[in-house]
Amino acid sequence: MQIETGVSLKPYNTFSLPAMARTLVRVTSDGDVRQVARHPQLGRADKFVLGGGSNIILTRDMPQLVLKVEVRGMRLVEVRHDAWIVEAGAGESWQALVAFTLAQGWPGLENLALIPGTVGASPVQNIGAYGVELQDRFDSLDAVDLATGSGLTLHASDCAFGYRDSVFKQALAGRCVITRVRFRLPRPWQPVLGYLELERKRAETGIDAPGAQQVFDWVCAIRHAKLPDPAVIGNAGSFFKNPVVSIEQCRDITGRDPEVVHYPMPDGSVKLAAGWMIDACGWKGKSVGQAGVYEKQALVLVNRGHATGSEVMLLAAAIQESVYGRFGIRLEAEPVVV
Ligand code: EPU
């Protein structure tokens, strides 16, 4: 276990925001986390767990002890009659896991291709795209309790998964470090193609029964076309959650603005497309300082070069205000603001 001091976090957050960590420890195993938890000084310090840094907005230097999760490894741990169970270290890149499982012939994660971040961060916000959410492919995970240093295993029912939400953003926030995640990849494999843009690909190409690699390629192409690559333009994916409202509220809004893009949910509520509303308020391509709204997808805020976390938050507040003014809806930020 290596303790570093005065570390720049700019390379460790995909928005490329400037911030310093007073102390940073890289953890590569459960044993490392246990050692930190039981360490006479480090054990008492406030801690912040850093994964791929793809879903955080850093607005200041971090006085906390930053734990950078670097647990590696990807392997098949079990073959069940109806699923492959694959385990990955929390520090592995998400995209590397998606590619690895496909190459090994264990498909099921292809709709979640190209989501930035690490394996350990995937259950925290229950990542989702193109009709699949992490919870649909989740088996269990291992974590270490930061107060006691003891290990724990959590199953789906312990994780309180919701839309971009889980127990790790709520009751367990900051209290444990996820070290390994196990995925349940159903067999036989069946493609998930219900999402409009995938349907469009199917119609365009005339490929009616795509294989998993084909779906992976389509998802990568769709994402490349409208989402910025964080290696080139700093960003944290969708900046706001799509708000969920009651059918009455939705009727009220569509009564005034019939074009609002919305999707009925299984429980009778309605999800509104935040990107559409932000776009309709004229924000695409606008900036505050070096923080901007991406030209091709208004739900994504970007770093135009040297943005600070404060600029990003000023821009976010201005967007929230104008969406509230026009639609009466309060948008909620999706990334964790630190
Ligand atoms: N739209 C606009 N203008 C915009 C952006 C969107 O008119 O600037 C419209 C689109 O035309 C579409 C609707 O709004 O009719 C919804 O847009 P899209 O299909 O692009 O999906 P999204 O709701 O913006 C969500 C996820 C993404 C995920 C995609 C695909 C959230 C917060 N975001 O975006 O997740 O990739 O669906 O499933 O749920 C992420 O979380 O970081 C992320 C990228």
XYZ file of C-alpha atoms and ligand atoms in Angstrom:
382
model
C 0.000 0.000 0.000
C 1.430 3.318 -1.119
C 0.520 6.668 0.448
C 0.921 9.695 -1.848
C 0.505 13.353 -0.873
C -0.409 16.435 -2.930
C -1.793 14.534 -5.908
C -3.526 16.279 -8.838
C -6.892 14.668 -9.551
C -7.178 16.214 -13.019
C -6.068 13.013 -14.803
C -8.396 10.964 -12.588
C -11.734 12.596 -13.466
C -13.174 12.380 -16.972
C -14.367 16.009 -16.831
C -10.667 16.985 -16.413
C -11.528 19.395 -13.607
C -8.658 20.746 -11.523
C -8.510 19.627 -7.868
C -5.823 18.313 -5.523
C -6.022 15.418 -3.093
C -4.076 16.030 0.122
C -3.577 12.269 0.512
C -4.221 9.466 -1.963
C -3.887 5.731 -1.456
C -4.158 3.218 -4.299
C -5.923 0.037 -3.199
C -5.335 -3.101 -5.256
C -6.944 -5.721 -3.003
C -9.416 -6.251 -0.157
C -6.355 -6.500 2.095
C -5.288 -2.953 1.164
C -8.719 -1.562 2.077
C -8.686 -3.516 5.346
C -5.239 -2.104 6.137
C -6.483 1.463 5.543
C -9.617 0.889 7.650
C -7.559 -0.487 10.564
C -4.657 1.973 10.244
C -4.216 4.156 13.372
C -4.306 7.487 11.419
C -5.773 6.635 7.998
C -8.563 4.646 9.645
C -9.900 7.780 11.363
C -9.646 10.085 8.334
C -12.700 11.050 6.242
C -12.507 9.106 2.991
C -13.565 9.524 -0.620
C -13.650 6.490 -2.904
C -12.524 7.203 -6.468
C -13.237 4.808 -9.322
C -12.846 5.880 -12.933
C -13.833 9.451 -11.988
C -16.459 9.419 -14.740
C -19.423 10.467 -12.649
C -18.037 13.158 -10.348
C -17.816 16.928 -10.508
C -14.861 18.199 -8.479
C -15.548 21.722 -7.243
C -12.680 22.001 -4.730
C -9.499 20.414 -3.404
C -10.141 17.290 -1.382
C -9.212 17.330 2.287
C -10.400 13.724 2.598
C -8.231 10.668 2.134
C -8.829 9.623 -1.489
C -8.900 5.871 -2.051
C -8.221 5.081 -5.693
C -9.601 1.628 -6.441
C -7.242 -0.397 -8.643
C -8.415 -3.988 -7.998
C -7.850 -5.950 -11.242
C -8.854 -9.277 -12.787
C -11.689 -10.678 -14.946
C -12.739 -14.338 -14.910
C -15.593 -16.781 -15.344
C -16.483 -18.045 -11.880
C -19.504 -20.261 -12.570
C -21.544 -21.729 -15.396
C -25.193 -22.122 -14.408
C -27.811 -23.767 -16.601
C -29.276 -20.324 -17.331
C -26.305 -17.957 -16.961
C -22.582 -17.340 -17.042
C -21.312 -15.720 -13.866
C -18.354 -13.466 -14.587
C -16.379 -11.650 -11.890
C -14.343 -8.484 -12.418
C -12.129 -6.361 -10.183
C -13.633 -2.958 -9.352
C -10.656 -1.173 -10.908
C -11.068 -2.708 -14.372
C -12.360 -0.392 -17.088
C -16.031 -0.993 -17.894
C -15.449 -1.033 -21.635
C -12.614 -3.591 -21.211
C -15.049 -5.890 -19.371
C -17.734 -5.530 -22.063
C -15.162 -6.342 -24.787
C -13.645 -9.237 -22.803
C -16.978 -10.954 -22.105
C -18.007 -10.630 -25.768
C -14.669 -12.024 -26.992
C -14.970 -14.987 -24.610
C -18.455 -15.810 -25.911
C -20.356 -14.618 -22.825
C -22.552 -11.865 -24.286
C -25.103 -9.734 -22.434
C -23.323 -6.446 -21.714
C -23.207 -5.174 -25.332
C -25.982 -2.569 -24.888
C -23.825 -0.999 -22.160
C -20.780 -0.611 -24.441
C -18.617 2.518 -24.207
C -19.993 3.763 -20.899
C -17.006 5.489 -19.331
C -15.796 4.490 -15.871
C -14.825 1.417 -13.935
C -16.507 -1.862 -13.027
C -16.755 -0.788 -9.367
C -18.689 2.348 -10.264
C -21.244 0.480 -12.386
C -23.538 -0.638 -9.535
C -23.206 2.684 -7.686
C -25.316 4.558 -10.215
C -26.870 1.437 -11.769
C -25.562 2.404 -15.219
C -27.987 1.987 -18.076
C -28.267 2.496 -21.812
C -30.285 1.288 -24.798
C -32.797 -0.717 -22.826
C -30.459 -2.493 -20.372
C -29.542 -1.504 -16.832
C -26.747 -2.909 -14.697
C -29.320 -4.436 -12.349
C -30.550 -6.670 -15.227
C -27.084 -8.280 -15.411
C -26.041 -8.113 -11.760
C -25.338 -11.142 -9.570
C -23.514 -9.923 -6.450
C -20.524 -7.903 -5.261
C -17.823 -7.902 -2.632
C -17.016 -4.829 -0.598
C -15.007 -3.885 2.463
C -16.551 -1.894 5.308
C -14.470 1.250 5.865
C -15.324 1.481 9.558
C -14.355 -2.067 10.527
C -12.252 -3.430 7.656
C -14.463 -6.515 7.373
C -15.576 -7.926 4.056
C -19.203 -8.183 2.953
C -21.063 -9.694 0.011
C -24.195 -7.990 -1.312
C -26.841 -9.452 -3.603
C -29.253 -7.501 -5.817
C -31.899 -7.325 -3.097
C -29.372 -5.609 -0.777
C -28.454 -2.944 -3.337
C -31.767 -0.990 -3.633
C -31.217 -0.414 -7.350
C -33.267 2.398 -8.885
C -32.971 4.664 -11.916
C -29.308 5.803 -11.730
C -29.435 5.047 -8.017
C -28.495 2.398 -5.442
C -27.765 1.905 -1.745
C -24.170 3.028 -2.520
C -25.460 6.554 -3.262
C -27.748 6.430 -0.202
C -27.327 4.523 3.101
C -23.891 3.087 2.232
C -22.477 6.266 0.612
C -18.850 6.640 1.681
C -19.113 3.653 4.036
C -17.628 0.824 1.983
C -15.345 0.142 -0.949
C -16.627 -2.163 -3.695
C -13.746 -4.446 -4.655
C -15.284 -7.030 -7.047
C -18.540 -7.307 -8.988
C -20.131 -10.508 -10.359
C -22.335 -10.332 -13.427
C -25.094 -12.720 -14.404
C -25.111 -13.060 -18.185
C -28.250 -14.987 -19.184
C -28.046 -17.971 -21.510
C -29.268 -18.524 -24.069
C -28.458 -14.965 -25.113
C -31.211 -12.792 -26.554
C -30.658 -9.351 -28.049
C -32.344 -6.322 -26.453
C -33.398 -4.180 -29.407
C -36.471 -2.284 -28.200
C -34.692 1.070 -28.037
C -35.656 3.376 -30.902
C -32.123 4.000 -32.178
C -31.341 0.267 -32.290
C -34.604 -0.376 -34.154
C -33.484 2.276 -36.629
C -30.114 0.503 -37.141
C -31.942 -2.749 -37.737
C -34.171 -1.128 -40.376
C -31.243 0.731 -42.026
C -28.994 -2.325 -42.319
C -31.712 -4.900 -42.966
C -30.076 -7.136 -40.325
C -33.079 -8.628 -38.566
C -31.363 -11.030 -36.177
C -28.105 -9.321 -35.121
C -25.503 -11.149 -33.040
C -24.050 -9.666 -29.868
C -21.009 -8.260 -31.691
C -23.346 -6.508 -34.155
C -25.341 -4.935 -31.303
C -22.046 -3.879 -29.673
C -20.939 -2.224 -32.951
C -24.304 -0.439 -33.315
C -24.222 0.870 -29.738
C -20.620 2.085 -30.200
C -21.594 3.842 -33.458
C -24.662 5.512 -31.879
C -22.645 6.704 -28.885
C -19.720 7.932 -31.036
C -22.153 9.956 -33.137
C -23.678 11.921 -30.279
C -21.612 11.591 -27.110
C -18.183 13.184 -26.658
C -15.177 10.923 -26.002
C -13.869 11.959 -22.550
C -10.297 11.323 -23.736
C -10.800 14.218 -26.179
C -13.469 16.457 -24.574
C -13.862 16.268 -20.790
C -17.376 15.266 -19.691
C -19.272 13.077 -17.210
C -21.919 11.591 -19.526
C -25.495 12.714 -18.926
C -25.349 15.606 -16.504
C -29.006 15.460 -15.422
C -31.363 12.587 -14.698
C -34.464 12.281 -16.848
C -37.187 13.506 -14.443
C -40.002 11.112 -13.590
C -43.423 12.726 -13.107
C -47.009 11.615 -12.559
C -49.312 11.194 -15.544
C -51.252 14.302 -14.417
C -48.099 16.428 -14.307
C -47.144 15.098 -17.715
C -50.571 16.005 -19.148
C -50.181 19.474 -17.713
C -46.792 19.908 -19.418
C -47.765 18.367 -22.765
C -50.939 20.500 -22.694
C -48.694 23.548 -22.903
C -45.810 21.962 -24.871
C -47.204 19.039 -26.914
C -43.798 18.131 -28.342
C -42.073 17.228 -25.036
C -40.436 13.804 -25.534
C -41.719 11.422 -22.844
C -41.870 7.701 -22.128
C -44.545 5.920 -20.080
C -43.035 3.801 -17.283
C -44.312 0.376 -16.194
C -45.535 1.790 -12.847
C -47.803 4.367 -14.525
C -45.431 7.322 -14.093
C -43.830 9.124 -17.048
C -40.154 9.836 -17.768
C -39.432 13.145 -19.518
C -36.398 13.597 -21.802
C -34.285 16.192 -19.987
C -32.030 16.535 -23.067
C -35.025 17.559 -25.163
C -36.157 20.169 -22.606
C -32.656 21.670 -22.300
C -32.376 21.739 -26.081
C -35.813 23.388 -26.347
C -34.590 26.125 -23.969
C -31.845 26.887 -26.500
C -28.846 25.653 -24.512
C -27.089 23.486 -27.117
C -23.595 24.859 -27.763
C -23.848 27.575 -25.051
C -21.113 28.098 -22.420
C -20.343 29.645 -19.053
C -16.604 30.315 -19.005
C -15.000 27.096 -20.235
C -17.951 24.890 -19.278
C -20.336 24.196 -22.141
C -23.399 22.308 -23.358
C -22.389 19.698 -25.931
C -23.463 20.595 -29.468
C -24.854 17.157 -30.340
C -26.581 16.210 -27.061
C -27.856 18.871 -24.673
C -27.915 16.495 -21.686
C -24.114 16.371 -21.675
C -22.023 19.212 -20.239
C -18.428 19.447 -21.451
C -15.087 20.988 -20.556
C -14.011 23.270 -23.391
C -10.420 23.260 -22.147
C -9.815 24.748 -18.733
C -13.195 24.672 -17.020
C -13.394 24.708 -13.235
C -15.950 22.812 -11.191
C -17.525 26.154 -10.204
C -18.085 27.074 -13.855
C -19.739 23.714 -14.462
C -22.038 24.227 -11.467
C -22.909 27.804 -12.557
C -23.843 26.504 -16.000
C -25.857 23.666 -14.461
C -27.744 26.121 -12.206
C -28.569 28.401 -15.157
C -29.928 25.406 -17.124
C -31.983 24.238 -14.126
C -33.455 27.717 -13.772
C -34.499 28.039 -17.402
C -35.979 24.508 -17.562
C -37.909 25.260 -14.368
C -39.094 28.579 -15.794
C -40.463 26.983 -18.950
C -41.601 23.512 -17.844
C -41.961 23.798 -14.051
C -39.595 20.831 -13.658
C -36.547 20.786 -11.388
C -33.721 18.854 -13.028
C -31.523 16.806 -10.714
C -27.788 16.421 -11.405
C -26.743 12.841 -12.112
C -23.024 12.909 -11.185
C -21.903 13.230 -7.592
C -20.892 16.828 -6.856
C -17.879 16.947 -4.535
N -33.055 15.042 -27.339
C -33.145 16.275 -27.973
N -32.077 17.128 -27.878
C -30.971 16.823 -27.188
C -30.878 15.576 -26.529
C -31.948 14.696 -26.614
O -34.132 16.598 -28.628
O -30.058 17.645 -27.149
C -34.169 14.112 -27.457
C -33.777 12.918 -28.320
O -34.016 13.165 -29.683
C -34.661 11.823 -27.786
C -34.797 12.181 -26.318
O -34.450 13.554 -26.188
O -35.931 11.873 -28.378
C -33.930 11.301 -25.409
O -32.580 11.380 -25.816
P -31.629 10.082 -25.907
O -32.357 8.980 -26.571
O -30.342 10.558 -26.461
O -31.430 9.587 -24.440
P -31.218 10.398 -23.101
O -32.478 10.328 -22.322
O -30.700 11.751 -23.445
C -30.377 8.348 -21.705
C -29.299 8.102 -20.700
C -27.947 7.909 -21.379
C -28.057 6.710 -22.312
C -29.189 6.976 -23.321
C -29.458 5.779 -24.193
C -29.964 9.259 -18.678
C -29.757 10.421 -17.764
N -29.226 9.221 -19.767
O -30.070 9.575 -22.358
O -26.996 7.595 -20.378
O -26.846 6.494 -23.003
O -30.439 7.269 -22.623
O -30.085 4.769 -23.454
O -30.795 8.399 -18.370
C -25.320 8.512 -18.954
O -26.028 8.205 -18.018
O -24.210 9.066 -18.783
C -25.802 8.294 -20.304
C -25.149 8.740 -21.365
